[in-house]
Short mmCIF file of C-alpha atoms and ligand atoms in Angstrom, two decimals:
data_model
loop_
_atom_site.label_atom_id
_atom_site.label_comp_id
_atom_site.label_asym_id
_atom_site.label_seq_id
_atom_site.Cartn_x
_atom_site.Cartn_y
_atom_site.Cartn_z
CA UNK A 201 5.88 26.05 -18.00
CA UNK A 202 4.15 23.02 -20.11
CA UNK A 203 1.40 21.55 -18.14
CA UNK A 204 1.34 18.41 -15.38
CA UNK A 205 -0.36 15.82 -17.61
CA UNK A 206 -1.97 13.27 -15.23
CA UNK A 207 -2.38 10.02 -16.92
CA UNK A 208 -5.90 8.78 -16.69
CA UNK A 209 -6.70 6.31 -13.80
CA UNK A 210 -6.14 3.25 -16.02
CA UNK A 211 -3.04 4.06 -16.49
CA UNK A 212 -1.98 4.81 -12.45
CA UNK A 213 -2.04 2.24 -9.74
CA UNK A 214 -4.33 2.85 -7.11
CA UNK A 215 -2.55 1.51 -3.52
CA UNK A 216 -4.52 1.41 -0.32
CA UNK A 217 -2.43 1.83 2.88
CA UNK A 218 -3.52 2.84 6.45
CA UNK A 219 -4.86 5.57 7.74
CA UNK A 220 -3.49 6.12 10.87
CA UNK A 221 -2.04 3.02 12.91
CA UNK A 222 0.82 0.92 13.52
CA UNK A 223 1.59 0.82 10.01
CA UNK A 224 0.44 4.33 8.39
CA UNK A 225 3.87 6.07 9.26
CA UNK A 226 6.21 3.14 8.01
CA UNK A 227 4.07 2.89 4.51
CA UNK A 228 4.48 6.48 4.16
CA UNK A 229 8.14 6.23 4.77
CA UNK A 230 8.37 3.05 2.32
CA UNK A 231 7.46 5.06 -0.58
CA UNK A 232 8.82 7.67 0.24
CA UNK A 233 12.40 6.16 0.42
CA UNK A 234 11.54 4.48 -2.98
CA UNK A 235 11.32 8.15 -4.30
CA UNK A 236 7.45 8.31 -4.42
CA UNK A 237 6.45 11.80 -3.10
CA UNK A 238 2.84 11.65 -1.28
CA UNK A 239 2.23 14.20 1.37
CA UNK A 240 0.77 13.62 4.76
CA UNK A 241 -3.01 12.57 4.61
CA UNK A 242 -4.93 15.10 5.66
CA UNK A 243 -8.74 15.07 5.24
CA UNK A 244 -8.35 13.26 1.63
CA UNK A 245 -8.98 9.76 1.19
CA UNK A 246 -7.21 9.70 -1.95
CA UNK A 247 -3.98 11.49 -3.28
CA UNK A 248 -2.19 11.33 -6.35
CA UNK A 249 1.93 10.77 -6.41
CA UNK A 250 3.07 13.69 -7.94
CA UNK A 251 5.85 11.87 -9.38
CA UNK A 252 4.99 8.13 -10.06
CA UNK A 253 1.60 6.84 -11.90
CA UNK A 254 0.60 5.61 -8.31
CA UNK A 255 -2.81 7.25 -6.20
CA UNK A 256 -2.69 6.17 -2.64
CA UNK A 257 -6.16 5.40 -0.66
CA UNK A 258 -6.03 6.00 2.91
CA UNK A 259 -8.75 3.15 4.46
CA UNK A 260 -8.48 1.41 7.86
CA UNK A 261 -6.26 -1.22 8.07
CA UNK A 262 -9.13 -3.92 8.34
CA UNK A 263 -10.76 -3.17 5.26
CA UNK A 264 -7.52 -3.23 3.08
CA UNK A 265 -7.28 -6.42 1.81
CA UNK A 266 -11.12 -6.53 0.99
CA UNK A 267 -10.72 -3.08 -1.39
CA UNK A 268 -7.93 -5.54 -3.07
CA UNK A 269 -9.79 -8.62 -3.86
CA UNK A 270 -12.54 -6.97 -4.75
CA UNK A 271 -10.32 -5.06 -7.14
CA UNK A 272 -11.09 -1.63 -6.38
CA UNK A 273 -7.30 -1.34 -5.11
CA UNK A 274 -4.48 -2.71 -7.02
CA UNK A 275 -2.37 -3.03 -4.11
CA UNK A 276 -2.57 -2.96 -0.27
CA UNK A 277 0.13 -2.69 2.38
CA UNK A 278 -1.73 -4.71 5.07
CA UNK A 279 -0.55 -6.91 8.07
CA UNK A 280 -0.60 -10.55 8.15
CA UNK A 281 -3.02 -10.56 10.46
CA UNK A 282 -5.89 -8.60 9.00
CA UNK A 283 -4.89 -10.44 5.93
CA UNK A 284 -5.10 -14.12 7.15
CA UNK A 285 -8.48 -12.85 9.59
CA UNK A 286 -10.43 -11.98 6.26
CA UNK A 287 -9.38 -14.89 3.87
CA UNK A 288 -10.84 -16.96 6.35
CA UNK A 289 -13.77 -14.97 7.18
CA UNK A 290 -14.27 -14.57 2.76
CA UNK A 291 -13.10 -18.87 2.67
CA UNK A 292 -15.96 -18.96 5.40
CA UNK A 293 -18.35 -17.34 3.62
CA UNK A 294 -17.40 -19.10 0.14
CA UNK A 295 -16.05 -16.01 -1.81
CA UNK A 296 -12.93 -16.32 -3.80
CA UNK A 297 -9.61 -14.76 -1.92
CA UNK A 298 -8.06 -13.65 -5.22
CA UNK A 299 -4.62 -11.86 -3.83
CA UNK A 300 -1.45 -12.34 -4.29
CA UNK A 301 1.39 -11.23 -1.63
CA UNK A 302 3.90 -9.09 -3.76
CA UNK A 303 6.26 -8.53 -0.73
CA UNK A 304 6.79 -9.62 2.69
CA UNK A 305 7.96 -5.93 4.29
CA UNK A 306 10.20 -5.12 6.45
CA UNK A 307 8.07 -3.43 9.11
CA UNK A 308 4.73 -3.82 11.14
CA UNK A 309 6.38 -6.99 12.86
CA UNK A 310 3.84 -7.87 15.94
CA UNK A 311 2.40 -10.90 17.57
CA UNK A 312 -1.39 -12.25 17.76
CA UNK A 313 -1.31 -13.14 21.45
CA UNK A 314 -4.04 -14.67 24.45
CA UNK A 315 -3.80 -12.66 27.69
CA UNK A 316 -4.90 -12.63 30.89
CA UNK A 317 -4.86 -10.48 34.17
CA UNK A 318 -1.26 -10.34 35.71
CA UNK A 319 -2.63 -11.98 38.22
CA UNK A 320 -4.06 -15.06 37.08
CA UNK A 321 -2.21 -17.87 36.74
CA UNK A 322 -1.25 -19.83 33.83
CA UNK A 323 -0.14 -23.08 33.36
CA UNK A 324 -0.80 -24.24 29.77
CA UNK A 325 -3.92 -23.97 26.73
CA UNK A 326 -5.87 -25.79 29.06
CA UNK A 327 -6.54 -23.12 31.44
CA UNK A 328 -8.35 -20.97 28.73
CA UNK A 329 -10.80 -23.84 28.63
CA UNK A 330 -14.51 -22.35 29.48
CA UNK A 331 -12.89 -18.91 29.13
CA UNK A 332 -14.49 -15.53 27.66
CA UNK A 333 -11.60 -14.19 25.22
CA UNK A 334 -12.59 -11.05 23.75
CA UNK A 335 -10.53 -10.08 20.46
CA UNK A 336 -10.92 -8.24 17.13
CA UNK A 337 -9.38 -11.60 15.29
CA UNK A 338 -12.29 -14.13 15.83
CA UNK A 339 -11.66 -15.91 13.11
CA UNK A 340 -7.77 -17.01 13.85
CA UNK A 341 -8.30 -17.18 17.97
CA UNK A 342 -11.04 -19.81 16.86
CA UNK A 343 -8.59 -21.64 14.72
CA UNK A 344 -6.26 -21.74 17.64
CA UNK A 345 -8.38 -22.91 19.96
CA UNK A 346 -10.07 -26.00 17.73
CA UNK A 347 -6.31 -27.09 17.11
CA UNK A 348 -5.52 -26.84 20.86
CA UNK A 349 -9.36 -28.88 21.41
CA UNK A 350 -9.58 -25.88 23.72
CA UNK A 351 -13.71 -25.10 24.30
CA UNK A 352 -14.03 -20.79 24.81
CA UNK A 353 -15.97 -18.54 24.44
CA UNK A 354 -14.59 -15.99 21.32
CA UNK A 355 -16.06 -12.53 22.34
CA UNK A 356 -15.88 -10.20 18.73
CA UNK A 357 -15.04 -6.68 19.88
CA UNK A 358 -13.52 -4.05 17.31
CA UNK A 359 -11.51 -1.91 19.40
CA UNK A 360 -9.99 -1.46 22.90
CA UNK A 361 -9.71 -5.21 23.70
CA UNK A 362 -7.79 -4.53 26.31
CA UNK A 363 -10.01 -2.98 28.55
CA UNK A 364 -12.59 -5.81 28.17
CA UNK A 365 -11.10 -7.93 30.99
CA UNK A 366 -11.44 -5.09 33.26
CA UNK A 367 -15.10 -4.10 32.27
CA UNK A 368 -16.26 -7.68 33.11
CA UNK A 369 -16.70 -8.55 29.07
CA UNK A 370 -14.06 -11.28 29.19
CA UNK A 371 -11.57 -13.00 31.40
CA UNK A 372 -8.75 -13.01 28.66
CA UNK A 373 -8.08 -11.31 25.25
CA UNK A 374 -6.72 -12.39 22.05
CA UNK A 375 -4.71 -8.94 20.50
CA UNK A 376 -1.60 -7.99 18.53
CA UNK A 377 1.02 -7.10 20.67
CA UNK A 378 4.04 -5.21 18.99
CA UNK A 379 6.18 -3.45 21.51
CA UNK A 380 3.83 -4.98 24.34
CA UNK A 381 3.17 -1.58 26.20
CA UNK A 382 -0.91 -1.62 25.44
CA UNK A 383 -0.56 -4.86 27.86
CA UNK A 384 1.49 -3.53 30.44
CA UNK A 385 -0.46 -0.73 30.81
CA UNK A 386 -3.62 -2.64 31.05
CA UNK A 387 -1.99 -5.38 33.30
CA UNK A 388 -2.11 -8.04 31.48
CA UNK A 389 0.13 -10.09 30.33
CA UNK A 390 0.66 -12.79 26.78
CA UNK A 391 0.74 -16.34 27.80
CA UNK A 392 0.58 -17.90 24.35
CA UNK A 393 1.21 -16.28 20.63
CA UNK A 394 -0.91 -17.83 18.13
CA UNK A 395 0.09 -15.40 14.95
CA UNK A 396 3.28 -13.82 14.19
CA UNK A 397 2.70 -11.09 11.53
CA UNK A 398 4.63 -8.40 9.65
CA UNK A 399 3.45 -5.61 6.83
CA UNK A 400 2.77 -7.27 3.39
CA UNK A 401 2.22 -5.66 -0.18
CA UNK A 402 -0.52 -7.61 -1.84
CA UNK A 403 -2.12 -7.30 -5.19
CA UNK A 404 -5.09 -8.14 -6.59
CA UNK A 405 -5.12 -11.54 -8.30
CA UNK A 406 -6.24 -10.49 -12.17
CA UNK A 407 -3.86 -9.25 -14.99
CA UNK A 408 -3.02 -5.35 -14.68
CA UNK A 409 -3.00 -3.11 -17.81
CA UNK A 410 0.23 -2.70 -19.56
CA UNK A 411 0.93 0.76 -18.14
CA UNK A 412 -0.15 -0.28 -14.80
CA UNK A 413 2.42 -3.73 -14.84
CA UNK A 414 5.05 -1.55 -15.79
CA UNK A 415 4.91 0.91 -12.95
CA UNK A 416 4.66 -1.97 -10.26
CA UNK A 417 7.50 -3.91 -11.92
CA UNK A 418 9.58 -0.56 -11.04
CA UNK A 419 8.06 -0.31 -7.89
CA UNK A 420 8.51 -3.56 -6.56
CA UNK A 421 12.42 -2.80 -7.71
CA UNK A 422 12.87 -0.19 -5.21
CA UNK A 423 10.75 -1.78 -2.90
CA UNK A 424 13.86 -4.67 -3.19
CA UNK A 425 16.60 -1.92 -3.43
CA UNK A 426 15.39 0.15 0.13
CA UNK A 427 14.93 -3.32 2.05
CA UNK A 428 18.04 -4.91 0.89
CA UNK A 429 19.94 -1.28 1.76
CA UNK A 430 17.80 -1.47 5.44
CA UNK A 431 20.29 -4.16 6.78
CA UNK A 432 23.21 -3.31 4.17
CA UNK A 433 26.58 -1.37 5.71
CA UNK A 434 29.17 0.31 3.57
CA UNK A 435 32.67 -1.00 5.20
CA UNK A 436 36.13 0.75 4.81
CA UNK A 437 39.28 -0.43 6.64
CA UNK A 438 43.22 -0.38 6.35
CA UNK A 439 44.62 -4.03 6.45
CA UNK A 440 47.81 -5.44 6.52
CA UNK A 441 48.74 -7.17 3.47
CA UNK A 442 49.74 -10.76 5.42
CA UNK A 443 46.04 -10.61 7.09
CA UNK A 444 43.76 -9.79 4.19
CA UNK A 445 42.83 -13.29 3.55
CA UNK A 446 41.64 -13.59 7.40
CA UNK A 447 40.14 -10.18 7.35
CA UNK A 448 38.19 -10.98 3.97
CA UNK A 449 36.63 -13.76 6.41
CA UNK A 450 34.88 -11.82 8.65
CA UNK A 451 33.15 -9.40 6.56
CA UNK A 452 29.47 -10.57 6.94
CA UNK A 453 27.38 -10.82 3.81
CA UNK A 454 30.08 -9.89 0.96
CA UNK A 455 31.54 -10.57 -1.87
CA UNK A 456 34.80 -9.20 -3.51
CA UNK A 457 36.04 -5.99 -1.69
CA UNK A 458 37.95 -3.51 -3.43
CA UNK A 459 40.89 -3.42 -2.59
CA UNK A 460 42.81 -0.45 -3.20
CA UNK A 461 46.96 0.93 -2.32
CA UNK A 462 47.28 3.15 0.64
CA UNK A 463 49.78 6.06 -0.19
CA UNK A 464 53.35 5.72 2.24
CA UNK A 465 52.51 2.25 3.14
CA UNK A 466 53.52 -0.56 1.55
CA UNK A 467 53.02 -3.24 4.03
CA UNK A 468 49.27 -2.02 4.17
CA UNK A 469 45.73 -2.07 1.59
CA UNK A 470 42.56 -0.15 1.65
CA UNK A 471 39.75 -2.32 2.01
CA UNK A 472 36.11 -1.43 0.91
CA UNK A 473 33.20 -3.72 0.87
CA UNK A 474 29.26 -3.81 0.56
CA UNK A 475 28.39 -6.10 3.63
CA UNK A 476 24.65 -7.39 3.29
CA UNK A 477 24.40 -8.24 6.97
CA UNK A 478 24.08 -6.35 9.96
CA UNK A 479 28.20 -5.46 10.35
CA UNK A 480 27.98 -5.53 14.99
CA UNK A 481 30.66 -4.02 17.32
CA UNK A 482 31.65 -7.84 17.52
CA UNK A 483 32.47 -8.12 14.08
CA UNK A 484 34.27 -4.59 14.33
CA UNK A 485 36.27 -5.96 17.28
CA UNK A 486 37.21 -9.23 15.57
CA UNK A 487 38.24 -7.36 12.74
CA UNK A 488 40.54 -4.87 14.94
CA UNK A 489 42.08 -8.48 16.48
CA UNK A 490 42.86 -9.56 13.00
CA UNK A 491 45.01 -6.73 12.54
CA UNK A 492 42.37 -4.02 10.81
CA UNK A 493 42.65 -0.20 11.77
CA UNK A 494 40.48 2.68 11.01
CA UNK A 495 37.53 1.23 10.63
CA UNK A 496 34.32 2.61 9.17
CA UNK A 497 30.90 1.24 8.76
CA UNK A 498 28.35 3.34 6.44
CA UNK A 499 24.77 3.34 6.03
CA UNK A 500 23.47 2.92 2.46
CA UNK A 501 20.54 4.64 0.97
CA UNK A 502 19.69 2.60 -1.73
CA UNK A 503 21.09 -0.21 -3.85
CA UNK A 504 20.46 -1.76 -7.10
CA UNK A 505 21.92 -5.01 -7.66
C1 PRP B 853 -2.72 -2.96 18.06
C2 PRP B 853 -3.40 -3.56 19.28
C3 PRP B 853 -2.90 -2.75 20.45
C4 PRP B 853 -1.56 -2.26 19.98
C5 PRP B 853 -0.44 -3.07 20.59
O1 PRP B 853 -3.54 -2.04 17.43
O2 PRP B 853 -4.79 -3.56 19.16
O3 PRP B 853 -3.76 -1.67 20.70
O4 PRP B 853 -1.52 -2.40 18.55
O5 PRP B 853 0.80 -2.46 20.40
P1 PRP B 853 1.89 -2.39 21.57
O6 PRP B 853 2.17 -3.80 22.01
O7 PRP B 853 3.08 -1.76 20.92
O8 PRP B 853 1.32 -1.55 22.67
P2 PRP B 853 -3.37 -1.55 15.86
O9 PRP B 853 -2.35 -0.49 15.76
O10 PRP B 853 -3.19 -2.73 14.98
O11 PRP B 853 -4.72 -0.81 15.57
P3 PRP B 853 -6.15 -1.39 15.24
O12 PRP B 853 -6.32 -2.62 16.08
O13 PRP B 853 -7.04 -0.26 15.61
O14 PRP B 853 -6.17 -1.67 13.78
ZN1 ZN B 854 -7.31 -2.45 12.52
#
């Protein structure tokens, strides 16, 4: 067996994703799906791909998109959120935000929102005014509330915001909200969304080496090929031959379907098409109206256009 040469670090991209989160188990799954085998973190803060010049950093989420301007990570995976909360803190502070966002992901979709205790009422921004809001996001709730000429207090807390306004620390928080159980468990409840962020792949801002360009142009490639495939159905159908053109129609998101004969039936065509768009029962049902039969939808895997 000839030995694994691993290229020096130069030569491999180093990508910092999180640790364990919201977001950890979808990056995984991202490069995995684009064919990049990394297993589990464990207790290592770094691992090598075994099979693509890439070495993955596992950091918490809030610290990714410093590693990348500083350029000690190529690339991040990183929400919005953290993302906008530290170029203002770094804009703040006068240091240069040199990033670049690469891709806007498919995942990691949540909300920045202001809540307050079920039971307190809630008519409009003004009721926050003179308010304690406690949230991990000072930065962007402070934004909010200067464009709103709302005067709170902003309350920085790290973690478990959402026990603050039970503890007495603040009458209303400022946290991401995703599926919005962390709220309903705590009782609370989102009265205004000030952020709307999903998971972003951001590079550092300064030209890579040759070797290092060349693996992220591939990269980003399947990065395109598993998120256009996400939403992307693989249709098959028998149509009459007077309804084709109607049929052809209704097909969401495509572009010339094979069309192929069907053996014993001449008043009939196989139909198979790449729809780019969600195909829903609806469209299945319109399809069925316009004369369609056996109708299948597939998943695809991947897809290079
Ligand atoms: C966020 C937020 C809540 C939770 C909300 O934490 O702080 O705890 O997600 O999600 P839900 O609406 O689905 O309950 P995140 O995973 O970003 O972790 P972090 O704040 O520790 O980085
Ligand atoms: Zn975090």
């Amino acid at each position: 067996m000839s030995p694994i040469v691993t290229p020096p670090a130069k030569d491999r991209l180093r990508l910092a994703i999180q640790k364990s989160g919201r977001l950890s188990t979808d990056s995984l799954d991202l490069l995995n799906r684009c064919g990049i085998k990394v297993k589990a973190p464990k207790e290592k803060l770094l691992l090598h791909a075994e099979n693509f010049p890439v070495d993955i950093l596992f950091v918490r989420d809030d610290d990714i998109p410093q590693l990348v301007m500083d350029g000690v990570c190529d690339l991040g995976i990183v929400g919005e959120n953290v993302l906008e909360e530290t170029a203002l803190e770094r804009t703040s502070g006068g240091t240069h935000n040199p990033y670049v966002v690469d891709r806007r992901l498919d995942f990691g979709g949540c909300r920045l929102a202001v809540a307050l205790p079920e039971e307190r009422g809630y008519a409009g921004p003004a009721d926050l005014a003179g308010l304690r809001i406690a949230t991990s996001y000072p930065r962007l709730t402070k934004r909010w509330l200067q464009e709103k000429a709302i005067q709170a207090e902003v309350v920085l807390l790290t973690g478990s915001v959402e026990i603050a306004p039970r503890l007495g620390l603040a009458d209303a928080i400022c946290d991401l909200v995703a599926t919005g159980s962390t709220l309903e468990a705590n009782r609370l409840r989102a009265v205004e969304t000030i952020f709307k962020s999903k998971a972003t792949l951001i590079r550092c801002d300064r030209p890579l080496e040759a070797a290092k360009r060349h693996a992220l142009d591939i990269l980003l490639r399947r990065i395109d090929g598993v998120q256009l495939a996400a939403e992307a159905k693989y249709i098959m159908l028998h149509a009459p031959k007077s309804a084709l053109a109607e049929i052809k129609k209704l097909l969401p998101g495509s572009e010339n379907p094979t069309i192929l004969p069907l053996a014993g039936d001449d008043s009939k065509v196989a139909l198979h098409a790449v729809c780019q768009e969600a195909v829903f029962w609806e469209t299945m049902e319109s399809l069925k109206r316009a004369g369609a039969s056996a109708i299948l939808v597939l998943p695809i895997e991947k897809m290079m256009m």
